[in-house]
């Protein structure tokens, strides 16, 4: 009989793990509730960007090799991290939405304030190599899109490139509904509009006069809502120019594309995705989990499996609960070892050039990602923890969020 | 060299009140403030327009002053006062005898104390603990200090007053036992200059001792720190006081959609505005006697200020007088220098009046005080409001009008009429539009996003700046001012200022928001680095 795996939490970690489990032929169920960080985060895979001193890392994989426990990468092992990256690239390739990059180099991705951030794997709409060959950079803004400021990006890029490149900006007016009675326009609205004929033609005609020799258009994430490259491919040809999206503030269109892609792949591979399935309890006997229970509309439902993967995220995703002087995981009641005094959770400044202590709080695990207590005793023998809920890393400081998520997801899936 | 009749040190309520009063009497005055207006105690406070009832038993004259000033500020500053009441509640922990004596003392001070039947009380304030045994309604209210301060300064400016912000007094110049002027340094330009004056008034609040020391004068100021907790809910319709001898965490003041609980009282140095976890815990513990479910409500942030208590003797904290003192340093041999310290926000106008009555005759000016009758701002212009209604996002209209007054509101409406994108709401929690931000950013006293925050409430709501910081920086950057140039610094300054108040209470939903904020600014926008290899 097939092994049964239940994965709890449908963020990037849970979705990716479910794809791998299904590929391995397990009977896989994904219990998903709410949206994960993908919808606010960039949809690009940071692997490792800055070392402990805040210096830019050029070769993420080489640096990961030097990391010590309790960092999750040290537990997963550098080989498995590399395999996870390959598996992710293969998955995106098979789904016709291939990501660029490799585990041995960081790319510098432009941001919505005209800085650059290191990341490892990016969709083709963020091909950072295009900056090298561009002579002209044109930052594209949209009327009514309130969360993007082309002038700001333009000026800061000009400061970076000096005389080597000419940077300009343009604002495009599209037929969007506006006024007191309408809600604000977001990048997602524009992405949807550009997938229509009317929106596309309007956009293309307004950009045309700005095309010069070797022009790179830098724009918010608006090149389509769906995970495909139709829009960027056609635009690049018709305007003989290049296009690159920036890393921007929520809602994250690039993240939504990746989420759609993963859900689509998981479904195609036969994963049973159960929505609105909030797991509230577990049945554990002698460190072995038999069932977990969801609760919806007053009805309790049991899910039995041989192996469980917990991918409920950290404090942001709801996988960890924090109280004054206390933190815990609510499904398996795992107490997180945190200082009693809230003051010791963080530094007086938010940005101190060091990782923040509170960001590293999470579930301690062994090398196969099973939870352990502070004496290193195994707590559960068939539950593995993946993604943001893991202890030992500050993804904001080192830039490693989705990297740890896919690496731990892959490793856990290979273990079960 | 700049020269004037009077220099006032300190842009809090006391200094502002004196500046307006002097200017209305026709005395030339310059006020210097080392930070932004109201950056000291006058914004780090509870925001309660006292009725005086809290002080009735211990300090009759302070109580009388409060009730009189309460009536005056409700009239002259009606845009800054939320005209609610204050309810004094007696819990089982509170003393019966106190209640009876308190009622008599209030009557003597002329403060109304209408008993409320418990059934009615719980209708009015359903979240209150059912253990409460008695309740009385008094005429306290909530006051918006930023708004009132700004209106006082605007009004003073119309009477010819000058204000220099981000200008610190670093020396007091004297000659033959008389003050000749002050030496100041500008925080942004580091430029040092002198201002000559006939008279110097220090209204430096808890820093009065340090300022007096610049002229080798002694002032015994005992700064007493109080911490406050802001909840993200309106817990009560009216101000809720405990009916007992004033002590910690016994007042809840509702402000808009939030409620502030305070305070503590800890002897310290004037720059201390930290809050410890013990303070938070103990306040929540006491607060639960008033609202039993208190711990279920989300805390937005904590903050603290130092009471500028004056004491010649050994008393400190809640035992020192809440009354104010004006020390004429002539007593120690220096002519032309007065320090004003103590008191309350509620009584700042009266303090100013008394000080001006004292020194104006010495300057040959015998005009009478008129600050008690002339409103701070003119009434809102209904034609302008009608124009605004056509273009404004609906919720923001009234708020913006009362925050900014007619003159700025006109600029805001003009700007929106020219460009409809200016009607965009930048801060959704507090309904601040892009046009409002631009108008405020263009003022000469604005040097940072925090300055804009104090004048608009930008970033003070539920999200604590998570989303609006990006938009505000984008909006001000367009204006091309010297201070808007370094965008990464603008982000950091503002987020750090918000962080300070979040840090001691970073748990629950607040911690979620911190992760989101860090995700956006550190990860997505990488505001801490300048890396690019080509
Ligand atoms: C603003 C922001 C920007 C970021 N930008 C980047 C970036 O550019 N690059 C990068 O690599 N990383 C980035 N990150 C980090 C990255 O997004 C996270 O590290 C990663 O998404 C974590 O994934 P996860 O699946 O572990 O957790 P989550 O995404 O939090 O998913 C957990 C899921 O579990 C669900 N859940 C929780 N409890 C239960 C329950 N009881 N039952 C069922 N389901 C439950 C949640 O609703 C959620 O859907 C960013 C993060 C933020 C916040
Ligand atoms: C916790 C707490 C709660 C309170 N609650 C209430 C309440 O609910 N109701 C009420 O009526 N009152 C309340 N008060 C009292 C009230 O806040 C103060 O009495 C009042 O704000 C004092 O105003 P001020 O102008 O004297 O001092 P401040 O507002 O402190 O002003 C002094 C100013 O001087 C400036 N300064 C200092 N040194 C220099 C220098 N060398 N050069 C230039 N400038 C300088 C400072 O930057 C500061 O802005 C409370 C006080 C505290 C601490």
mmCIF file of N, CA and C in Angstrom, chain A residues 232-326:
data_model
loop_
_atom_site.group_PDB
_atom_site.id
_atom_site.type_symbol
_atom_site.label_atom_id
_atom_site.label_comp_id
_atom_site.label_asym_id
_atom_site.label_seq_id
_atom_site.Cartn_x
_atom_site.Cartn_y
_atom_site.Cartn_z
ATOM 1 N N UNK A 232 5.520 39.007 -21.686
ATOM 2 C CA UNK A 232 6.882 39.543 -21.823
ATOM 3 C C UNK A 232 7.491 39.116 -23.163
ATOM 4 N N UNK A 233 7.179 37.902 -23.616
ATOM 5 C CA UNK A 233 7.728 37.446 -24.898
ATOM 6 C C UNK A 233 7.227 38.313 -26.052
ATOM 7 N N UNK A 234 5.919 38.546 -26.082
ATOM 8 C CA UNK A 234 5.350 39.345 -27.170
ATOM 9 C C UNK A 234 5.853 40.786 -27.104
ATOM 10 N N UNK A 235 5.839 41.347 -25.903
ATOM 11 C CA UNK A 235 6.272 42.742 -25.752
ATOM 12 C C UNK A 235 7.716 42.922 -26.195
ATOM 13 N N UNK A 236 8.582 42.022 -25.785
ATOM 14 C CA UNK A 236 10.001 42.152 -26.111
ATOM 15 C C UNK A 236 10.191 42.154 -27.618
ATOM 16 N N UNK A 237 9.441 41.291 -28.300
ATOM 17 C CA UNK A 237 9.591 41.225 -29.750
ATOM 18 C C UNK A 237 8.991 42.457 -30.412
ATOM 19 N N UNK A 238 7.766 42.775 -30.031
ATOM 20 C CA UNK A 238 7.082 43.870 -30.723
ATOM 21 C C UNK A 238 7.735 45.225 -30.490
ATOM 22 N N UNK A 239 8.370 45.408 -29.346
ATOM 23 C CA UNK A 239 9.029 46.704 -29.097
ATOM 24 C C UNK A 239 10.552 46.588 -29.193
ATOM 25 N N UNK A 240 11.053 45.473 -29.600
ATOM 26 C CA UNK A 240 12.486 45.155 -29.601
ATOM 27 C C UNK A 240 13.213 45.803 -28.421
ATOM 28 N N UNK A 241 12.677 45.563 -27.233
ATOM 29 C CA UNK A 241 13.306 46.075 -26.014
ATOM 30 C C UNK A 241 13.245 44.984 -24.967
ATOM 31 N N UNK A 242 13.885 45.244 -23.855
ATOM 32 C CA UNK A 242 13.826 44.285 -22.756
ATOM 33 C C UNK A 242 12.996 44.828 -21.592
ATOM 34 N N UNK A 243 12.547 43.913 -20.747
ATOM 35 C CA UNK A 243 11.679 44.283 -19.630
ATOM 36 C C UNK A 243 12.128 43.564 -18.365
ATOM 37 N N UNK A 244 12.121 44.287 -17.266
ATOM 38 C CA UNK A 244 12.418 43.635 -15.999
ATOM 39 C C UNK A 244 11.498 44.195 -14.913
ATOM 40 N N UNK A 245 10.950 43.285 -14.115
ATOM 41 C CA UNK A 245 10.080 43.714 -13.018
ATOM 42 C C UNK A 245 10.919 43.950 -11.764
ATOM 43 N N UNK A 246 10.422 44.839 -10.877
ATOM 44 C CA UNK A 246 11.154 45.095 -9.636
ATOM 45 C C UNK A 246 10.544 44.288 -8.498
ATOM 46 N N UNK A 247 11.301 44.165 -7.439
ATOM 47 C CA UNK A 247 10.800 43.591 -6.198
ATOM 48 C C UNK A 247 10.055 44.723 -5.482
ATOM 49 N N UNK A 248 8.754 44.510 -5.203
ATOM 50 C CA UNK A 248 7.917 45.619 -4.747
ATOM 51 C C UNK A 248 7.156 45.278 -3.476
ATOM 52 N N UNK A 249 6.314 46.232 -3.047
ATOM 53 C CA UNK A 249 5.551 46.001 -1.823
ATOM 54 C C UNK A 249 4.249 45.266 -2.166
ATOM 55 N N UNK A 250 3.603 44.638 -1.171
ATOM 56 C CA UNK A 250 2.409 43.829 -1.445
ATOM 57 C C UNK A 250 1.304 44.653 -2.127
ATOM 58 N N UNK A 251 0.386 44.034 -2.838
ATOM 59 C CA UNK A 251 0.306 42.600 -3.125
ATOM 60 C C UNK A 251 1.369 42.175 -4.130
ATOM 61 N N UNK A 252 1.881 40.978 -3.957
ATOM 62 C CA UNK A 252 2.982 40.526 -4.788
ATOM 63 C C UNK A 252 2.459 39.714 -5.969
ATOM 64 N N UNK A 253 2.531 40.307 -7.142
ATOM 65 C CA UNK A 253 2.026 39.610 -8.336
ATOM 66 C C UNK A 253 2.951 38.453 -8.699
ATOM 67 N N UNK A 254 4.265 38.662 -8.576
ATOM 68 C CA UNK A 254 5.193 37.562 -8.870
ATOM 69 C C UNK A 254 4.972 36.399 -7.903
ATOM 70 N N UNK A 255 4.665 36.710 -6.668
ATOM 71 C CA UNK A 255 4.383 35.675 -5.674
ATOM 72 C C UNK A 255 3.099 34.921 -6.003
ATOM 73 N N UNK A 256 2.079 35.667 -6.446
ATOM 74 C CA UNK A 256 0.811 35.028 -6.813
ATOM 75 C C UNK A 256 0.995 34.080 -7.997
ATOM 76 N N UNK A 257 1.845 34.512 -8.961
ATOM 77 C CA UNK A 257 2.100 33.639 -10.107
ATOM 78 C C UNK A 257 2.726 32.327 -9.640
ATOM 79 N N UNK A 258 3.696 32.449 -8.731
ATOM 80 C CA UNK A 258 4.363 31.236 -8.252
ATOM 81 C C UNK A 258 3.377 30.362 -7.472
ATOM 82 N N UNK A 259 2.519 31.006 -6.685
ATOM 83 C CA UNK A 259 1.521 30.238 -5.939
ATOM 84 C C UNK A 259 0.597 29.484 -6.897
ATOM 85 N N UNK A 260 0.112 30.189 -7.923
ATOM 86 C CA UNK A 260 -0.755 29.536 -8.922
ATOM 87 C C UNK A 260 -0.059 28.355 -9.559
ATOM 88 N N UNK A 261 1.214 28.586 -9.890
ATOM 89 C CA UNK A 261 1.978 27.541 -10.560
ATOM 90 C C UNK A 261 2.115 26.300 -9.672
ATOM 91 N N UNK A 262 2.428 26.525 -8.413
ATOM 92 C CA UNK A 262 2.621 25.396 -7.504
ATOM 93 C C UNK A 262 1.303 24.658 -7.252
ATOM 94 N N UNK A 263 0.229 25.400 -7.101
ATOM 95 C CA UNK A 263 -1.079 24.754 -6.892
ATOM 96 C C UNK A 263 -1.426 23.920 -8.118
ATOM 97 N N UNK A 264 -1.169 24.486 -9.281
ATOM 98 C CA UNK A 264 -1.460 23.806 -10.530
ATOM 99 C C UNK A 264 -0.641 22.524 -10.650
ATOM 100 N N UNK A 265 0.640 22.614 -10.353
ATOM 101 C CA UNK A 265 1.511 21.441 -10.434
ATOM 102 C C UNK A 265 1.102 20.370 -9.424
ATOM 103 N N UNK A 266 0.827 20.815 -8.200
ATOM 104 C CA UNK A 266 0.444 19.856 -7.160
ATOM 105 C C UNK A 266 -0.823 19.107 -7.583
ATOM 106 N N UNK A 267 -1.792 19.847 -8.091
ATOM 107 C CA UNK A 267 -3.040 19.219 -8.532
ATOM 108 C C UNK A 267 -2.775 18.227 -9.666
ATOM 109 N N UNK A 268 -1.948 18.674 -10.615
ATOM 110 C CA UNK A 268 -1.628 17.812 -11.752
ATOM 111 C C UNK A 268 -0.955 16.515 -11.297
ATOM 112 N N UNK A 269 -0.134 16.626 -10.245
ATOM 113 C CA UNK A 269 0.585 15.448 -9.756
ATOM 114 C C UNK A 269 -0.287 14.581 -8.853
ATOM 115 N N UNK A 270 -1.516 15.018 -8.613
ATOM 116 C CA UNK A 270 -2.450 14.186 -7.861
ATOM 117 C C UNK A 270 -2.527 14.480 -6.370
ATOM 118 N N UNK A 271 -1.981 15.603 -5.948
ATOM 119 C CA UNK A 271 -2.104 15.968 -4.533
ATOM 120 C C UNK A 271 -3.560 16.326 -4.237
ATOM 121 N N UNK A 272 -4.065 15.845 -3.127
ATOM 122 C CA UNK A 272 -5.416 16.197 -2.716
ATOM 123 C C UNK A 272 -5.320 17.465 -1.878
ATOM 124 N N UNK A 273 -5.670 18.597 -2.496
ATOM 125 C CA UNK A 273 -5.582 19.864 -1.747
ATOM 126 C C UNK A 273 -6.923 20.143 -1.097
ATOM 127 N N UNK A 274 -6.935 20.187 0.233
ATOM 128 C CA UNK A 274 -8.179 20.483 0.950
ATOM 129 C C UNK A 274 -8.110 21.927 1.418
ATOM 130 N N UNK A 275 -9.038 22.734 0.938
ATOM 131 C CA UNK A 275 -9.011 24.148 1.331
ATOM 132 C C UNK A 275 -9.846 24.391 2.574
ATOM 133 N N UNK A 276 -9.667 25.550 3.156
ATOM 134 C CA UNK A 276 -10.354 25.934 4.403
ATOM 135 C C UNK A 276 -10.199 24.844 5.463
ATOM 136 N N UNK A 277 -9.042 24.224 5.469
ATOM 137 C CA UNK A 277 -8.809 23.137 6.421
ATOM 138 C C UNK A 277 -7.841 23.603 7.489
ATOM 139 N N UNK A 278 -8.365 24.241 8.505
ATOM 140 C CA UNK A 278 -7.501 24.707 9.587
ATOM 141 C C UNK A 278 -7.297 23.568 10.583
ATOM 142 N N UNK A 279 -6.057 23.159 10.730
ATOM 143 C CA UNK A 279 -5.765 22.079 11.667
ATOM 144 C C UNK A 279 -5.710 22.664 13.075
ATOM 145 N N UNK A 280 -6.459 22.044 13.987
ATOM 146 C CA UNK A 280 -6.528 22.610 15.335
ATOM 147 C C UNK A 280 -5.934 21.695 16.398
ATOM 148 N N UNK A 281 -5.825 20.405 16.082
ATOM 149 C CA UNK A 281 -5.416 19.462 17.125
ATOM 150 C C UNK A 281 -4.710 18.280 16.507
ATOM 151 N N UNK A 282 -4.050 17.497 17.358
ATOM 152 C CA UNK A 282 -3.420 16.288 16.846
ATOM 153 C C UNK A 282 -3.624 15.169 17.865
ATOM 154 N N UNK A 283 -3.569 13.952 17.381
ATOM 155 C CA UNK A 283 -3.597 12.816 18.293
ATOM 156 C C UNK A 283 -2.212 12.188 18.290
ATOM 157 N N UNK A 284 -1.515 12.324 19.401
ATOM 158 C CA UNK A 284 -0.144 11.834 19.483
ATOM 159 C C UNK A 284 -0.056 10.808 20.592
ATOM 160 N N UNK A 285 0.467 9.618 20.260
ATOM 161 C CA UNK A 285 0.703 8.632 21.309
ATOM 162 C C UNK A 285 2.137 8.144 21.234
ATOM 163 N N UNK A 286 2.778 8.155 22.326
ATOM 164 C CA UNK A 286 4.185 7.759 22.394
ATOM 165 C C UNK A 286 5.010 8.395 21.267
ATOM 166 N N UNK A 287 4.927 9.669 21.203
ATOM 167 C CA UNK A 287 5.706 10.458 20.256
ATOM 168 C C UNK A 287 5.376 10.133 18.800
ATOM 169 N N UNK A 288 4.254 9.488 18.591
ATOM 170 C CA UNK A 288 3.867 9.160 17.230
ATOM 171 C C UNK A 288 2.516 9.811 16.929
ATOM 172 N N UNK A 289 2.460 10.546 15.828
ATOM 173 C CA UNK A 289 1.199 11.207 15.492
ATOM 174 C C UNK A 289 0.345 10.272 14.642
ATOM 175 N N UNK A 290 -0.891 10.053 15.071
ATOM 176 C CA UNK A 290 -1.799 9.195 14.320
ATOM 177 C C UNK A 290 -2.698 9.999 13.393
ATOM 178 N N UNK A 291 -3.243 11.066 13.965
ATOM 179 C CA UNK A 291 -4.195 11.867 13.199
ATOM 180 C C UNK A 291 -4.036 13.336 13.542
ATOM 181 N N UNK A 292 -4.437 14.175 12.587
ATOM 182 C CA UNK A 292 -4.633 15.586 12.937
ATOM 183 C C UNK A 292 -6.084 15.912 12.611
ATOM 184 N N UNK A 293 -6.599 16.983 13.241
ATOM 185 C CA UNK A 293 -8.018 17.303 13.094
ATOM 186 C C UNK A 293 -8.201 18.721 12.583
ATOM 187 N N UNK A 294 -9.092 18.841 11.619
ATOM 188 C CA UNK A 294 -9.468 20.186 11.183
ATOM 189 C C UNK A 294 -10.821 20.506 11.767
ATOM 190 N N UNK A 295 -11.116 21.758 11.813
ATOM 191 C CA UNK A 295 -12.373 22.202 12.366
ATOM 192 C C UNK A 295 -12.924 23.212 11.401
ATOM 193 N N UNK A 296 -14.064 22.928 10.811
ATOM 194 C CA UNK A 296 -14.629 23.912 9.901
ATOM 195 C C UNK A 296 -16.142 23.891 10.025
ATOM 196 N N UNK A 297 -16.727 25.078 10.119
ATOM 197 C CA UNK A 297 -18.176 25.241 10.235
ATOM 198 C C UNK A 297 -18.752 24.290 11.293
ATOM 199 N N UNK A 298 -18.069 24.235 12.429
ATOM 200 C CA UNK A 298 -18.581 23.437 13.539
ATOM 201 C C UNK A 298 -18.352 21.937 13.394
ATOM 202 N N UNK A 299 -17.660 21.518 12.305
ATOM 203 C CA UNK A 299 -17.451 20.079 12.127
ATOM 204 C C UNK A 299 -15.981 19.726 12.249
ATOM 205 N N UNK A 300 -15.728 18.681 12.998
ATOM 206 C CA UNK A 300 -14.368 18.222 13.212
ATOM 207 C C UNK A 300 -14.094 17.086 12.237
ATOM 208 N N UNK A 301 -12.905 17.108 11.628
ATOM 209 C CA UNK A 301 -12.614 16.050 10.669
ATOM 210 C C UNK A 301 -11.201 15.518 10.931
ATOM 211 N N UNK A 302 -11.048 14.203 10.861
ATOM 212 C CA UNK A 302 -9.743 13.608 11.160
ATOM 213 C C UNK A 302 -8.987 13.281 9.877
ATOM 214 N N UNK A 303 -7.699 13.470 9.897
ATOM 215 C CA UNK A 303 -6.834 13.067 8.782
ATOM 216 C C UNK A 303 -5.742 12.164 9.337
ATOM 217 N N UNK A 304 -5.759 10.916 8.877
ATOM 218 C CA UNK A 304 -4.815 9.923 9.363
ATOM 219 C C UNK A 304 -3.709 9.789 8.324
ATOM 220 N N UNK A 305 -2.478 9.569 8.765
ATOM 221 C CA UNK A 305 -1.386 9.385 7.804
ATOM 222 C C UNK A 305 -0.221 8.670 8.477
ATOM 223 N N UNK A 306 0.704 8.200 7.644
ATOM 224 C CA UNK A 306 1.922 7.597 8.182
ATOM 225 C C UNK A 306 2.922 8.680 8.565
ATOM 226 N N UNK A 307 2.951 9.701 7.733
ATOM 227 C CA UNK A 307 3.918 10.771 7.963
ATOM 228 C C UNK A 307 3.211 12.115 7.852
ATOM 229 N N UNK A 308 3.677 13.060 8.674
ATOM 230 C CA UNK A 308 3.106 14.411 8.636
ATOM 231 C C UNK A 308 4.221 15.421 8.386
ATOM 232 N N UNK A 309 3.884 16.434 7.625
ATOM 233 C CA UNK A 309 4.842 17.534 7.441
ATOM 234 C C UNK A 309 4.151 18.823 7.880
ATOM 235 N N UNK A 310 4.771 19.512 8.820
ATOM 236 C CA UNK A 310 4.177 20.737 9.362
ATOM 237 C C UNK A 310 4.788 21.933 8.635
ATOM 238 N N UNK A 311 3.955 22.627 7.861
ATOM 239 C CA UNK A 311 4.435 23.764 7.055
ATOM 240 C C UNK A 311 3.556 24.966 7.309
ATOM 241 N N UNK A 312 3.248 25.201 8.582
ATOM 242 C CA UNK A 312 2.288 26.253 8.931
ATOM 243 C C UNK A 312 2.932 27.631 9.096
ATOM 244 N N UNK A 313 4.214 27.737 8.784
ATOM 245 C CA UNK A 313 4.857 29.053 8.833
ATOM 246 C C UNK A 313 5.249 29.455 10.245
ATOM 247 N N UNK A 314 5.688 30.704 10.367
ATOM 248 C CA UNK A 314 6.100 31.221 11.673
ATOM 249 C C UNK A 314 4.989 32.060 12.272
ATOM 250 N N UNK A 315 5.358 33.095 13.007
ATOM 251 C CA UNK A 315 4.373 33.974 13.624
ATOM 252 C C UNK A 315 3.503 34.637 12.556
ATOM 253 N N UNK A 316 4.115 34.982 11.429
ATOM 254 C CA UNK A 316 3.356 35.650 10.368
ATOM 255 C C UNK A 316 2.299 34.722 9.768
ATOM 256 N N UNK A 317 2.655 33.472 9.525
ATOM 257 C CA UNK A 317 1.717 32.536 8.913
ATOM 258 C C UNK A 317 0.707 31.967 9.901
ATOM 259 N N UNK A 318 0.959 32.101 11.192
ATOM 260 C CA UNK A 318 0.052 31.552 12.192
ATOM 261 C C UNK A 318 0.512 30.201 12.739
ATOM 262 N N UNK A 319 1.643 29.703 12.236
ATOM 263 C CA UNK A 319 2.165 28.422 12.700
ATOM 264 C C UNK A 319 2.748 28.495 14.098
ATOM 265 N N UNK A 320 3.159 29.688 14.502
ATOM 266 C CA UNK A 320 3.660 29.895 15.866
ATOM 267 C C UNK A 320 2.848 31.017 16.500
ATOM 268 N N UNK A 321 2.569 30.864 17.774
ATOM 269 C CA UNK A 321 1.788 31.874 18.492
ATOM 270 C C UNK A 321 2.700 32.521 19.525
ATOM 271 N N UNK A 322 2.687 33.853 19.566
ATOM 272 C CA UNK A 322 3.526 34.498 20.577
ATOM 273 C C UNK A 322 2.674 35.268 21.571
ATOM 274 N N UNK A 323 3.072 35.144 22.823
ATOM 275 C CA UNK A 323 2.413 35.876 23.911
ATOM 276 C C UNK A 323 3.508 36.622 24.665
ATOM 277 N N UNK A 324 3.104 37.400 25.652
ATOM 278 C CA UNK A 324 4.092 38.110 26.450
ATOM 279 C C UNK A 324 5.019 37.087 27.123
ATOM 280 N N UNK A 325 6.282 37.046 26.689
ATOM 281 C CA UNK A 325 7.256 36.156 27.306
ATOM 282 C C UNK A 325 7.095 34.681 26.976
ATOM 283 N N UNK A 326 6.298 34.351 25.933
ATOM 284 C CA UNK A 326 6.076 32.947 25.621
ATOM 285 C C UNK A 326 5.799 32.765 24.128
#
